[in-house]
Structure formats: structure tokens, C-alpha cells
Coordinates of C-alpha atoms in Angstrom, one line a residue:
M1 CA -72.5 -21.2 56.5
L2 CA -75.2 -23.1 54.3
R3 CA -75.4 -26.9 54.7
I4 CA -78.2 -29.0 53.6
K5 CA -79.5 -31.7 56.0
N6 CA -80.4 -35.4 54.6
K7 CA -83.4 -37.2 56.4
S8 CA -80.8 -38.7 58.9
G9 CA -80.2 -35.0 59.9
E10 CA -76.2 -35.5 58.9
K11 CA -74.8 -32.2 57.3
N12 CA -73.4 -32.5 54.0
N13 CA -70.5 -30.1 53.0
N14 CA -71.4 -30.7 49.3
E15 CA -74.4 -29.1 48.9
F16 CA -75.1 -29.6 45.1
L17 CA -75.9 -32.0 42.5
L18 CA -74.5 -31.7 39.2
I19 CA -76.6 -34.2 36.9
G20 CA -75.5 -34.7 33.7
G21 CA -76.7 -37.0 30.9
D22 CA -75.2 -38.4 27.5
F23 CA -76.8 -39.9 24.5
S24 CA -75.0 -43.0 22.8
G25 CA -76.0 -44.2 19.6
I26 CA -77.5 -41.0 18.1
Q27 CA -75.5 -40.8 15.0
S28 CA -76.1 -44.9 14.2
Y29 CA -79.8 -44.6 15.2
I30 CA -80.2 -41.5 12.8
Y31 CA -78.6 -43.3 9.6
K32 CA -80.2 -46.7 10.4
I33 CA -82.2 -46.3 7.1
V34 CA -82.2 -48.8 4.7
S35 CA -84.6 -48.1 1.8
K36 CA -85.5 -45.5 -0.7
Y37 CA -88.0 -44.0 1.9
A38 CA -84.7 -42.5 3.8
A39 CA -85.8 -38.7 2.9
K40 CA -89.2 -39.2 4.4
N41 CA -87.8 -40.5 7.5
L42 CA -84.4 -38.8 8.4
K43 CA -86.2 -34.9 9.5
G44 CA -88.8 -36.8 11.9
R45 CA -85.9 -39.2 13.3
S46 CA -83.6 -36.6 14.1
F47 CA -85.9 -34.2 15.4
Y48 CA -87.4 -37.6 17.6
L49 CA -84.3 -37.7 19.1
R50 CA -84.3 -34.0 20.4
M51 CA -87.9 -34.7 21.7
L52 CA -86.5 -37.8 23.4
S53 CA -84.0 -35.5 25.4
D54 CA -86.4 -33.0 26.2
A55 CA -89.0 -35.5 27.6
I56 CA -86.3 -37.3 29.9
V57 CA -85.2 -33.9 31.3
R58 CA -88.6 -33.1 31.8
F59 CA -89.2 -36.2 33.7
L60 CA -86.2 -35.8 35.9
L61 CA -87.4 -32.4 37.0
Q62 CA -90.6 -33.9 37.6
E63 CA -89.4 -36.8 39.4
L64 CA -87.0 -34.9 41.6
D65 CA -89.4 -31.7 42.3
L66 CA -87.4 -29.3 40.4
F67 CA -88.0 -26.3 38.1
Q68 CA -86.5 -25.4 34.6
A69 CA -84.4 -23.1 36.2
N70 CA -82.5 -26.2 37.7
I71 CA -81.6 -27.1 34.0
V72 CA -77.9 -25.5 33.1
Y73 CA -78.0 -27.0 29.8
N74 CA -80.2 -29.3 27.5
S75 CA -79.2 -29.9 23.6
G76 CA -76.9 -31.8 21.0
G77 CA -77.7 -35.2 23.1
S78 CA -76.5 -33.8 26.5
F79 CA -78.0 -32.3 29.7
Y80 CA -76.9 -30.8 33.2
I81 CA -79.1 -30.3 35.9
L82 CA -78.1 -28.8 39.2
A83 CA -80.3 -30.5 41.9
P84 CA -79.6 -30.1 46.1
N85 CA -77.5 -33.0 47.5
T86 CA -80.1 -34.8 49.7
S87 CA -80.7 -38.5 49.9
E88 CA -84.0 -38.0 49.0
V89 CA -83.0 -36.3 45.5
K90 CA -80.4 -39.2 45.3
E91 CA -83.2 -41.9 45.7
S92 CA -85.4 -40.7 43.6
L93 CA -82.7 -39.8 40.7
Q94 CA -82.1 -43.8 40.9
S95 CA -85.6 -44.7 40.8
A96 CA -86.1 -42.2 37.7
I97 CA -82.8 -43.5 36.3
G98 CA -84.6 -47.1 36.3
I99 CA -87.8 -45.8 34.6
I100 CA -86.0 -44.2 31.8
E101 CA -83.8 -47.1 30.7
K102 CA -86.5 -49.4 31.1
Q103 CA -88.5 -47.4 29.1
L104 CA -85.7 -46.7 26.5
F105 CA -85.2 -50.4 26.2
N106 CA -88.9 -51.1 25.4
T107 CA -89.0 -48.9 22.9
H108 CA -85.8 -49.0 21.2
K109 CA -84.0 -51.8 22.4
T110 CA -80.0 -51.4 22.6
D111 CA -80.3 -48.9 19.7
L112 CA -80.2 -45.8 21.8
F113 CA -79.2 -45.6 25.8
V114 CA -78.6 -42.4 27.8
A115 CA -75.8 -42.3 30.6
I116 CA -76.9 -40.6 33.4
D117 CA -74.8 -40.0 36.6
Y118 CA -74.1 -36.8 38.9
V119 CA -71.1 -35.8 41.1
E120 CA -71.2 -33.8 44.2
L121 CA -69.8 -30.6 44.8
S122 CA -69.9 -27.8 47.4
K123 CA -70.8 -23.9 47.3
D124 CA -66.9 -23.0 48.1
T125 CA -66.1 -24.9 44.7
L126 CA -68.9 -22.9 42.9
M127 CA -67.3 -19.6 44.6
H128 CA -63.6 -20.7 44.1
K129 CA -62.6 -21.0 47.6
T130 CA -61.4 -24.8 47.3
D131 CA -58.3 -26.2 45.6
K132 CA -61.1 -28.5 43.1
T133 CA -61.9 -26.2 40.3
L134 CA -65.3 -26.6 38.5
S135 CA -63.7 -27.7 35.5
D136 CA -62.3 -30.6 37.7
V137 CA -65.8 -31.5 38.8
W138 CA -67.2 -31.5 35.2
G139 CA -64.3 -33.7 34.0
D140 CA -65.3 -36.3 37.0
L141 CA -68.8 -36.4 35.5
F142 CA -67.5 -36.7 32.1
Q143 CA -65.5 -40.1 33.4
K144 CA -68.7 -41.2 35.3
R145 CA -70.7 -41.2 32.1
D146 CA -68.1 -42.7 30.1
I147 CA -67.9 -45.7 32.6
K148 CA -71.6 -45.9 32.6
K149 CA -71.9 -46.0 28.8
K150 CA -69.6 -49.2 28.9
T151 CA -72.0 -50.9 31.3
K152 CA -75.2 -49.8 29.6
F153 CA -78.8 -51.2 30.5
A154 CA -77.1 -53.1 33.6
S155 CA -79.8 -52.8 35.8
L156 CA -81.7 -54.6 33.3
L157 CA -79.8 -57.7 32.7
D158 CA -81.5 -59.7 35.8
D159 CA -85.1 -59.3 34.4
K160 CA -84.5 -59.3 30.7
Y161 CA -81.3 -61.7 30.5
N162 CA -82.7 -63.7 27.9
L163 CA -82.9 -60.6 25.2
F164 CA -79.6 -59.5 26.0
F165 CA -77.9 -62.7 25.7
E166 CA -80.4 -65.2 23.7
P167 CA -81.1 -65.2 20.1
F168 CA -84.8 -63.5 19.5
G169 CA -86.9 -62.9 16.4
I170 CA -87.3 -65.3 13.6
G171 CA -84.9 -64.4 10.8
Y172 CA -84.4 -63.7 7.1
N173 CA -88.3 -64.4 6.1
K174 CA -89.5 -62.2 8.7
D175 CA -91.6 -59.1 7.9
R176 CA -89.4 -55.9 8.5
D177 CA -89.9 -52.3 8.6
V178 CA -89.1 -51.0 5.2
I179 CA -87.3 -48.0 6.4
S180 CA -85.5 -49.0 9.3
G181 CA -84.7 -52.5 8.6
E182 CA -86.2 -53.5 12.2
E183 CA -87.6 -57.1 12.1
F184 CA -91.4 -57.1 13.5
L185 CA -91.5 -58.8 16.9
P186 CA -94.3 -61.6 17.0
E187 CA -96.8 -59.3 18.8
E188 CA -96.3 -56.3 16.4
R189 CA -98.4 -55.6 13.4
P190 CA -97.4 -53.3 10.5
F191 CA -98.8 -49.6 11.1
I192 CA -101.5 -48.6 8.7
L193 CA -102.6 -45.5 8.3
A194 CA -104.5 -43.5 5.4
E195 CA -102.3 -40.3 5.7
L196 CA -99.6 -42.5 5.1
S197 CA -100.8 -44.9 1.9
E198 CA -97.7 -45.7 0.2
F199 CA -97.3 -48.0 3.5
D200 CA -99.1 -51.1 3.8
N201 CA -98.8 -54.7 4.5
E202 CA -96.6 -55.0 1.4
N203 CA -94.6 -51.9 2.3
P204 CA -95.0 -52.3 6.4
I205 CA -93.5 -49.9 8.9
K206 CA -93.4 -49.7 12.5
E207 CA -95.6 -47.3 14.6
I208 CA -92.6 -45.7 15.8
T209 CA -91.5 -45.5 11.9
A210 CA -94.6 -43.8 11.3
Q211 CA -94.8 -41.4 14.0
Q212 CA -91.3 -40.3 12.9
I213 CA -92.7 -39.8 9.1
L214 CA -95.6 -37.5 10.3
L215 CA -93.1 -35.8 12.8
G216 CA -91.1 -34.9 9.6
K217 CA -94.4 -33.3 8.0
Y218 CA -95.7 -31.6 10.8
L219 CA -92.6 -29.4 11.2
R220 CA -92.6 -28.4 7.7
D221 CA -96.1 -26.6 8.6
A222 CA -96.0 -25.9 12.2
D223 CA -95.3 -22.9 13.9
M224 CA -95.3 -24.0 17.6
M225 CA -94.3 -27.0 19.6
V226 CA -96.8 -27.7 22.3
I227 CA -95.8 -29.5 25.5
S228 CA -98.5 -30.8 27.8
E229 CA -98.4 -32.9 30.9
D230 CA -101.5 -34.3 30.1
E231 CA -103.0 -35.5 26.9
I232 CA -105.2 -32.3 25.4
P233 CA -108.6 -33.7 24.6
Y234 CA -109.5 -31.2 22.0
W235 CA -106.3 -31.7 20.0
R236 CA -106.6 -35.8 19.5
D237 CA -106.6 -35.0 15.7
L238 CA -103.3 -33.5 15.8
R239 CA -101.5 -37.4 17.0
P240 CA -99.5 -36.2 19.8
I241 CA -96.1 -37.8 20.2
E242 CA -95.2 -38.9 24.0
P243 CA -91.3 -40.4 23.7
L244 CA -91.1 -43.3 25.9
E245 CA -94.4 -43.1 27.4
L246 CA -92.9 -40.6 30.0
G247 CA -96.2 -38.5 30.5
F248 CA -95.1 -35.7 28.1
Y249 CA -97.4 -34.8 24.8
Y250 CA -95.9 -32.9 22.0
Y251 CA -98.3 -31.3 19.8
F252 CA -97.0 -29.4 16.5
V253 CA -99.6 -26.8 15.6
T254 CA -99.7 -23.2 13.4
K255 CA -101.1 -20.3 14.6
D256 CA -104.7 -20.6 13.4
K257 CA -104.8 -23.5 15.7
L258 CA -103.5 -22.5 18.8
E259 CA -106.1 -19.0 18.2
Q260 CA -108.9 -21.4 17.9
K261 CA -108.3 -22.9 21.6
R262 CA -107.5 -19.5 23.0
K263 CA -109.8 -19.9 26.0
E264 CA -109.0 -23.6 26.9
L265 CA -105.3 -22.8 26.8
C266 CA -105.9 -20.0 29.3
A267 CA -107.4 -22.3 31.7
S268 CA -104.5 -24.8 31.7
A269 CA -102.0 -22.3 32.8
D270 CA -98.4 -23.4 33.9
K271 CA -99.3 -26.9 32.6
I272 CA -98.5 -26.4 29.2
S273 CA -95.3 -25.3 27.2
I274 CA -95.6 -23.2 24.0
I275 CA -92.4 -23.4 22.0
T276 CA -91.7 -21.2 18.7
F277 CA -89.4 -22.6 16.1
N278 CA -86.8 -20.6 14.5
G279 CA -88.6 -17.0 14.2
K280 CA -90.7 -16.1 11.2
D281 CA -88.2 -16.3 7.9
L282 CA -85.1 -16.5 10.0
N283 CA -85.5 -13.0 11.6
C284 CA -85.7 -14.6 15.0
N285 CA -89.1 -12.8 15.4
F286 CA -90.5 -15.5 18.2
I287 CA -93.2 -13.6 20.1
N288 CA -96.2 -12.9 18.0
D289 CA -99.8 -11.5 18.7
S290 CA -101.4 -15.0 18.3
I291 CA -100.0 -16.3 21.9
N292 CA -100.2 -13.1 23.7
G293 CA -103.0 -13.4 26.6
I294 CA -102.0 -17.0 27.0
N295 CA -101.0 -17.9 30.5
N296 CA -98.6 -20.8 30.0
I297 CA -94.6 -21.4 29.9
Y298 CA -93.3 -19.3 26.7
G299 CA -90.0 -20.5 24.9
L300 CA -88.2 -20.7 21.7
E301 CA -86.2 -22.9 20.0
F302 CA -83.7 -23.3 17.2
Y303 CA -83.6 -26.4 14.9
G304 CA -81.5 -26.7 11.4
G305 CA -83.7 -27.5 8.4
N306 CA -87.4 -26.2 8.5
T307 CA -87.6 -24.8 4.9
F308 CA -87.1 -28.2 3.0
D309 CA -89.5 -28.5 0.2
N310 CA -89.8 -32.3 -0.5
T311 CA -86.9 -32.0 -3.2
T312 CA -85.8 -35.6 -3.6
F313 CA -82.2 -36.8 -3.1
E314 CA -81.9 -37.5 -6.8
D315 CA -83.5 -34.0 -7.7
M316 CA -80.9 -32.3 -6.1
C317 CA -77.8 -33.5 -8.0
S318 CA -80.0 -33.8 -11.4
K319 CA -78.1 -32.6 -14.3
D320 CA -79.6 -31.3 -17.9
D321 CA -76.9 -33.7 -19.4
E322 CA -77.7 -37.4 -18.3
N323 CA -74.0 -38.2 -18.9
A324 CA -72.8 -35.3 -16.7
F325 CA -70.9 -36.7 -13.2
S326 CA -74.0 -36.6 -11.0
R327 CA -73.5 -37.3 -7.5
L328 CA -74.6 -36.7 -3.6
G329 CA -72.3 -35.3 -1.0
V330 CA -72.8 -36.6 2.7
L331 CA -71.0 -34.0 5.2
R332 CA -70.3 -34.6 8.7
M333 CA -68.5 -32.1 10.8
D334 CA -68.1 -31.1 14.5
V335 CA -65.7 -28.9 16.7
D336 CA -62.2 -30.1 17.2
N337 CA -61.9 -31.0 21.1
L338 CA -64.5 -30.2 22.6
G339 CA -64.2 -32.0 25.8
S340 CA -60.7 -30.5 26.5
I341 CA -62.3 -26.9 25.7
F342 CA -65.1 -27.2 28.5
Q343 CA -62.7 -28.5 31.2
K344 CA -59.5 -26.5 30.1
G345 CA -61.1 -23.4 27.9
I346 CA -61.9 -21.3 30.6
S347 CA -59.2 -20.2 33.0
P348 CA -59.9 -22.0 36.5
E349 CA -60.5 -18.9 38.5
R350 CA -63.4 -17.6 36.0
V351 CA -65.2 -21.3 35.1
T352 CA -68.6 -21.0 36.4
L353 CA -71.7 -22.6 35.4
S354 CA -73.5 -20.1 33.7
R355 CA -70.2 -19.3 31.9
L356 CA -69.8 -23.2 30.8
A357 CA -73.9 -23.1 30.1
A358 CA -73.2 -19.9 27.9
L359 CA -70.4 -21.5 25.7
S360 CA -72.4 -24.6 25.3
R361 CA -75.6 -22.4 24.2
S362 CA -73.5 -20.3 21.9
F363 CA -72.4 -23.7 20.2
D364 CA -76.1 -24.7 19.7
Y365 CA -77.3 -21.4 18.4
F366 CA -74.9 -21.7 15.7
F367 CA -75.5 -25.1 14.6
S368 CA -79.1 -25.0 15.4
G369 CA -80.0 -21.7 14.3
Y370 CA -77.4 -20.1 12.4
I371 CA -76.8 -23.1 10.3
N372 CA -80.3 -22.0 8.5
R373 CA -78.9 -18.8 7.2
I374 CA -76.2 -20.5 5.6
Q375 CA -78.4 -23.2 3.9
S376 CA -80.8 -20.0 2.5
D377 CA -77.6 -18.4 1.1
L378 CA -76.6 -21.5 -0.6
G379 CA -80.1 -22.6 -1.8
E380 CA -82.5 -24.4 0.0
N381 CA -83.4 -27.1 -2.5
K382 CA -79.7 -28.0 -2.9
S383 CA -79.1 -29.4 0.6
F384 CA -81.0 -31.4 3.5
I385 CA -80.1 -30.9 6.9
V386 CA -80.7 -34.2 8.6
Y387 CA -79.3 -33.0 11.6
S388 CA -77.6 -30.2 13.6
G389 CA -77.2 -29.3 17.4
G390 CA -75.0 -29.2 19.8
D391 CA -71.5 -28.9 18.3
D392 CA -72.0 -31.0 15.0
L393 CA -73.9 -31.8 12.0
F394 CA -74.9 -33.9 9.3
V395 CA -76.1 -32.5 6.1
V396 CA -77.2 -34.2 2.3
G397 CA -76.7 -32.2 -0.8
E398 CA -75.4 -32.3 -4.1
W399 CA -71.7 -32.7 -3.9
T400 CA -70.2 -29.4 -4.9
T401 CA -72.8 -27.7 -2.4
M402 CA -71.5 -29.6 0.1
I403 CA -68.0 -28.2 -0.2
D404 CA -69.4 -25.0 -0.6
F405 CA -71.5 -25.7 2.9
A406 CA -68.5 -27.0 4.6
K407 CA -66.6 -24.0 3.7
R408 CA -69.2 -21.2 4.6
I409 CA -69.5 -23.4 8.3
R410 CA -66.0 -22.8 8.7
S411 CA -65.1 -19.6 7.8
D412 CA -68.8 -18.3 9.7
F413 CA -67.9 -20.4 12.5
R414 CA -64.1 -18.6 12.8
E415 CA -65.9 -15.2 12.9
F416 CA -68.7 -16.6 15.1
T417 CA -65.5 -17.4 17.6
C418 CA -63.7 -14.1 17.0
S419 CA -60.7 -16.4 14.9
N420 CA -60.0 -17.6 18.6
P421 CA -57.3 -20.5 17.4
A422 CA -58.6 -22.7 20.5
F423 CA -61.7 -23.4 18.3
S424 CA -61.6 -25.2 15.2
I425 CA -63.9 -27.5 13.3
S426 CA -63.3 -30.4 11.1
G427 CA -65.1 -32.8 8.3
G428 CA -65.7 -35.2 6.0
I429 CA -67.7 -35.5 2.6
A430 CA -68.8 -38.8 1.0
V431 CA -68.9 -38.5 -2.6
I432 CA -71.9 -41.1 -3.3
P433 CA -74.3 -42.0 -6.2
K434 CA -77.5 -40.7 -5.9
K435 CA -79.2 -44.1 -5.1
F436 CA -76.7 -45.3 -2.9
P437 CA -78.0 -46.3 0.4
I438 CA -77.9 -43.3 2.9
I439 CA -76.5 -45.6 6.0
K440 CA -73.5 -46.4 4.0
G441 CA -72.8 -43.0 2.9
A442 CA -73.3 -41.9 6.2
Q443 CA -70.5 -44.4 7.5
M444 CA -68.2 -43.1 4.6
S445 CA -68.5 -39.6 5.8
A446 CA -67.7 -40.8 9.3
D447 CA -64.7 -42.4 7.8
E448 CA -63.8 -39.1 6.2
E449 CA -64.3 -37.0 9.0
D450 CA -62.3 -39.5 11.4
N451 CA -59.6 -38.9 8.8
A452 CA -59.7 -35.0 8.8
K453 CA -59.6 -35.4 12.9
K454 CA -56.1 -37.5 12.6
H455 CA -54.4 -35.2 9.9
T456 CA -51.5 -34.3 11.7
L457 CA -50.6 -30.9 10.3
V458 CA -50.1 -28.0 12.8
G459 CA -51.3 -29.4 15.6
G460 CA -53.7 -31.6 13.8
K461 CA -57.5 -31.7 12.9
N462 CA -59.1 -28.3 11.6
S463 CA -59.2 -29.9 8.2
L464 CA -62.0 -31.3 5.7
S465 CA -61.4 -34.6 4.3
F466 CA -63.2 -36.0 0.6
M467 CA -61.7 -38.5 -1.6
E468 CA -59.6 -39.9 1.2
M469 CA -57.8 -36.8 1.5
P470 CA -57.7 -34.6 4.6
L471 CA -56.8 -31.3 4.0
N472 CA -55.9 -28.5 6.6
W473 CA -58.3 -25.7 6.5
S474 CA -55.7 -22.9 6.5
E475 CA -52.3 -24.2 5.2
E476 CA -53.6 -26.6 2.3
F477 CA -57.3 -26.5 1.4
P478 CA -56.9 -22.9 -0.2
I479 CA -53.9 -23.7 -2.1
V480 CA -55.3 -26.8 -3.5
E481 CA -59.1 -25.4 -4.3
Q482 CA -56.8 -22.4 -6.3
L483 CA -55.2 -25.0 -8.2
K484 CA -57.9 -26.9 -9.1
D485 CA -59.9 -24.0 -10.4
K486 CA -56.7 -22.8 -12.4
I487 CA -56.9 -26.3 -14.1
V488 CA -60.7 -26.3 -14.7
G489 CA -60.4 -22.7 -15.9
Y490 CA -57.3 -23.4 -18.7
Y491 CA -59.2 -26.9 -19.6
L492 CA -62.5 -25.2 -20.3
A493 CA -60.7 -22.6 -22.3
N494 CA -59.1 -24.9 -24.6
K495 CA -55.6 -24.2 -23.3
L496 CA -55.0 -27.6 -21.4
P497 CA -55.3 -30.9 -23.1
K498 CA -57.3 -33.3 -20.3
S499 CA -54.5 -35.7 -20.6
F500 CA -52.7 -33.3 -18.1
I501 CA -54.9 -34.4 -15.9
S502 CA -54.6 -38.3 -16.3
K503 CA -50.8 -37.9 -16.4
V504 CA -50.7 -36.5 -13.2
V505 CA -52.8 -38.4 -11.5
N506 CA -51.0 -41.8 -12.9
F507 CA -47.7 -40.5 -12.2
S508 CA -48.9 -40.2 -8.5
Q509 CA -50.1 -43.6 -8.4
Q510 CA -46.6 -45.0 -9.9
A511 CA -44.7 -43.1 -7.4
K512 CA -45.0 -45.3 -4.6
F513 CA -44.9 -43.0 -1.5
T514 CA -43.7 -44.2 1.4
K515 CA -45.4 -43.4 4.9
T516 CA -43.7 -40.2 5.3
N517 CA -44.9 -39.2 1.8
K518 CA -41.6 -39.3 0.0
I519 CA -41.3 -40.5 -3.4
G520 CA -40.0 -44.3 -3.5
N521 CA -39.9 -44.6 -7.5
Y522 CA -37.1 -42.2 -8.2
K523 CA -37.5 -43.2 -12.0
I524 CA -40.8 -40.8 -11.7
Y525 CA -38.9 -37.5 -11.4
W526 CA -37.1 -38.1 -14.9
L527 CA -40.6 -39.5 -16.4
F528 CA -42.4 -36.5 -15.3
T529 CA -40.3 -34.0 -16.3
Y530 CA -40.3 -35.6 -19.8
D531 CA -43.7 -36.2 -20.4
I532 CA -44.8 -32.7 -19.2
N533 CA -42.1 -30.9 -21.2
R534 CA -43.8 -33.1 -24.1
L535 CA -47.1 -31.3 -23.3
I536 CA -45.4 -28.1 -23.4
T537 CA -44.2 -28.3 -26.7
R538 CA -47.4 -29.0 -28.1
T539 CA -49.5 -26.5 -26.4
K540 CA -47.1 -23.0 -27.2
K541 CA -49.4 -21.0 -24.9
D542 CA -47.2 -18.7 -22.6
E543 CA -49.6 -18.6 -19.9
V544 CA -49.9 -22.3 -19.7
D545 CA -46.6 -23.0 -20.4
V546 CA -45.5 -21.4 -17.2
F547 CA -48.1 -23.2 -15.4
L548 CA -46.8 -26.8 -16.5
Q549 CA -42.9 -25.8 -16.0
Q550 CA -44.2 -24.9 -12.6
C551 CA -45.9 -28.1 -12.0
I552 CA -42.4 -29.7 -12.8
S553 CA -40.8 -27.5 -10.7
D554 CA -43.1 -28.3 -7.7
V555 CA -42.6 -32.1 -7.9
C556 CA -38.9 -32.2 -8.3
S557 CA -37.8 -29.3 -6.5
T558 CA -36.7 -29.9 -2.6
K559 CA -38.9 -27.2 -1.6
K560 CA -42.5 -27.7 -1.1
T561 CA -44.4 -25.1 -3.0
L562 CA -47.7 -26.0 -4.7
D563 CA -48.2 -23.9 -8.2
G564 CA -45.2 -21.5 -6.9
K565 CA -46.6 -21.0 -3.6
S566 CA -44.7 -22.0 -0.4
I567 CA -46.8 -24.4 1.4
T568 CA -46.9 -26.3 4.9
T569 CA -47.9 -29.8 4.2
N570 CA -46.7 -33.2 5.1
Y571 CA -47.7 -34.4 1.7
H572 CA -45.5 -34.3 -1.2
P573 CA -46.2 -31.7 -3.9
L574 CA -47.1 -34.3 -6.2
Q575 CA -50.1 -35.6 -4.1
L576 CA -51.6 -32.4 -4.0
W577 CA -51.2 -31.8 -7.9
A578 CA -52.8 -35.2 -8.2
F579 CA -55.9 -34.4 -5.6
A580 CA -56.3 -31.1 -7.5
C581 CA -56.4 -33.0 -11.0
R582 CA -59.1 -35.5 -9.5
W583 CA -61.3 -32.7 -8.0
A584 CA -60.8 -31.0 -11.6
E585 CA -61.8 -33.6 -13.5
L586 CA -65.0 -34.3 -11.4
I587 CA -65.7 -30.6 -11.9
I588 CA -65.2 -30.9 -15.6
R589 CA -67.5 -34.0 -15.9
A590 CA -70.0 -32.5 -13.4
N591 CA -70.4 -29.3 -16.1
K592 CA -70.6 -31.5 -18.9

């Protein structure tokens, strides 16, 4: 049986280390935008974080003398590496973590942190020959990482105590980055570049902000990303990005640019990685003639939202009638119970690293790759994919498009997972004015997503929340949406007075619902019946009369029905009628 020896010569029964890293602060960092220039920075800012994770993994491989094959998974702000369990590797790992944390703090202060730790495991565990399963090991690593997140940057406290516990900076009258709002430190100066002419001493930005804006521009035109361990002298004009100054340079090039330097690239065999993006026209045609014959490392990557054509957020939701209801939708979604899926979703006797990696990779293919197809089908200029990868996403667009986007993601994700009930996805949409600060909209959508996650119907989660109303995807959302469509249809056909909408909403507000969603104000029952019956006598249209009678029946009956259909819900039917009316009213105003 294989046993690894340390420098001391002692045998180690746990032959391997499973190293895991997980970023914290990603969401708040992406949304840390305070100005009208948000769209210019968001795409580059989110992809920069992807590069950051890649650079850290490459640095760890270099320091631990490992290979790409040692990577189990790296995407969505998390990574896992399988390494030999030797004292040399452990020492090198601790040294590398110290360098990474120092460089991360120097560049981003406390905005970003990556918790890196490891657990030991044996060959017998991998081969299911012990009581401890790989799922147990995975869970142990999750716990160690979470503990490390609670003591982030602890290794730097001695050297940088004043930066953590003493005030620094000048204050309100100090120049700030017009995009991130960050204060310029005494040694920093605004970054001025002819290519970014709108930013100057009057509208100052930091160098890292400028890099992210340029990165967003490069991504729109580039066919490939070239990663080198040394700066490439013949491509200095391409302004490479070196995340955290860890010694890895990222270039964004077209096929023509690559072809021009074919000979030089051939001479740098095995030192350069050439990563092709997304595939031509979303058809996954990654390998092409322009890179054949270049002796380097080839790869491919999916990422969400490379077809954006500079349409502004305001343009997305502009209307022909300036008085029409015009709003942005901010959508956030992620997979429910992901940690539990990884730890318990595969039966213990079938858990392997390859299966766990395949599960993670499959999620990433959907959220980084397939999401581009969804965006294309719904209209590329109607949405802006800020971030999508791993198991979650953040998209901005016209508010009705965001509802359609969420519906399509949910339906396609169900098909992608073969309708397995263990997999569900929840999301939240904030409906905001088109000039509303994106950082506030992001927080509002996070609150909506949290509402969806806390929705308790049918086991909880598996919901979409907007206008502060979470609806279960299977049991509530479809029926409420159908009711909304019927209200809009009757109104546009001049069969239903708009006063019906206001009446239902007002009665819902006066109902004084209890915590268990029961009507506390009993007068509502007979007042509601009286008022809606008066509408019936005025409409005198058989179809609408039946509709209004059913509304009374839904609200006043002890059975839970909505538009005559039996519904599984914890809400009172009046609450759902009121939500459908509010939704319908916005649609009517939007189509004015």
C-alpha cells in the first residue's frame, strides 16, 4: 500500500490534501458602484474577479509544484485542489496563503477575502474503504473555510494593526473614485488615460477601476484570453492585467492579433495558455485554424454576457410614451441548498472527486454558458448579464424582461437537471427607477431573493419574489400569472373597469392580515362582496360577471381557490388577488 513520507521519514496514512478556497465579499464588491458610470464598470469588474480566482489557483500550483491536473474545480468564486500530503507541501501552502492574503489586502483592503484551508484524506477514503466518506471530508473542509472567514486577515494583524483598528483617510472633502466611491489614499493619484477621456481630475478614477473598464471593452472584441507567466514584450500595447501582482499576465486578443505573432508564440511552448471564449456565435466552436500549430496550452471558457452592445440601462426600459411606466429590473438567482446537495446529494458509496467536480462543472456550464442562449432568445439588448457563474447570477434589464428571464432560467434549469426534485432555484427581482443607484438596487434584489429563500410553502425555497411577495414556482406563480393576464386582457378589451384593481388592492390593505395570513378585519367579507357585486351590475358582460363572481367566491370561501382553481398556498386568496391586480396595473401602465 502506498504511503507518503515526509522530510522526517515518518509515514502518513492520509496521503492527500484536499485544498479548498472560497471568496467572500464578491457580491458587495461587484455592486460597489455609486455613479452613472455603473454600466461601464460592471462587466469588467465581475470578470476581474474571475481572473483573480484563476491567478490565485495558478499561483498555488506554481508554489506547490503541481499541475493543472491537480485542480478538481475552479469557478464561481470557489476552487479545490488535490495535493500530496507532505510537510513540504504544507509549508509551501502556508507561505503561499500568506503572500496571497497580503497582496489581496494591499490591493482591495477588506473588501475581498479568500479563505484557503485544507483537510487530510486517505486513499482508502477515496476508495470507500473507511467509515468516513468523501462527503464527510467535503463537509469538514466547508467548516474549516467558514471558520477562517470569521478570522480573515488574522495573519496580517501584527504588521498592519493600525489599518484595521485606527482611522485612516481624510474624510468627506477628499477626492474619491467616481465609480467605486473609494477614497484616494495620500500616495494615490487619479489614473488618466487617453483611451478613457471622460475620466480626468474632475472625474477621477483609480488604476484598478480603469483596468476593469478597459477589461469590459476588451471582452467585447476579444476572441481569446492569453495567460503568460512573464510579460510578453511584443504585446505591451494590449495593456495586460496582472491580478494581485502574482506573476501572471492576462491578455485579450483577436484571432488576427494571435496570427500576427504565431512564430513568437511557437517559441514559448508550455509557458502560455490560450483560452477561447464561449465559441463562435454560441455554437461551441472553440478550436479554430488560427491557433493550430502553436505549441502551447489550449483551453476554453464560458462566461455570461459577451454580446452586450453598449445599450444603456435607460435605453433598455425607454418607452415611446414618456408617461408610460418605465422601470429597471434587478434579478438575482441561485441554486437552493447547494451545500446540502454536495454533502448529501450523492449516495456515500458513489461519491468520488470526479463526480463532485462534474456536478460543479455542470452548474457552471449552465450559469456561465447556457445563460447566453437564454439572453439571446429573449433579446440581447434587453438585459445586461453582470455576473453569472458557479450556481448564481446577477442580471439587469427592463423589468418585465427580468421576469421572463427568471421564468426561462427556472424552466430550463429543471430540464437541465431532468426535473430532479432535489434541484430547485430561487430568485428575487427589485423593480427600480432607471436612474436609481445600482448598488441600492442590488441590495433590494438581495432582500427579495432572501424572501424567496424563506418562503415556507412545500418545503421552502423554490420561489421567485418581487414587489415583496414570494411565490412558489410550482404552486403559486403560474396561477397568479394567469390571473394577472386575465385582468390585463379584460381591461384592455374595455370589459373590466380599472376601479376593480384599486378596490381589490385597497381591501387587501384594510384586511389586517394576521401572521398566519388570515383576515383580521371581518367586515372586509361583506364590504368586499357588496362592492364587487355593484361592479357586476354595471359591467353587464357575462364573461366578466362570472370572473367577478369567482373573485367573491375565492375571497369569501373557506376553500383556497384562485380564479376557481384549487391552489396550495399559505396566503389568503385576497392577498394573491391583490398581488395579481398590482402586477396587472404595472403592465397596463407600461403598455400605455
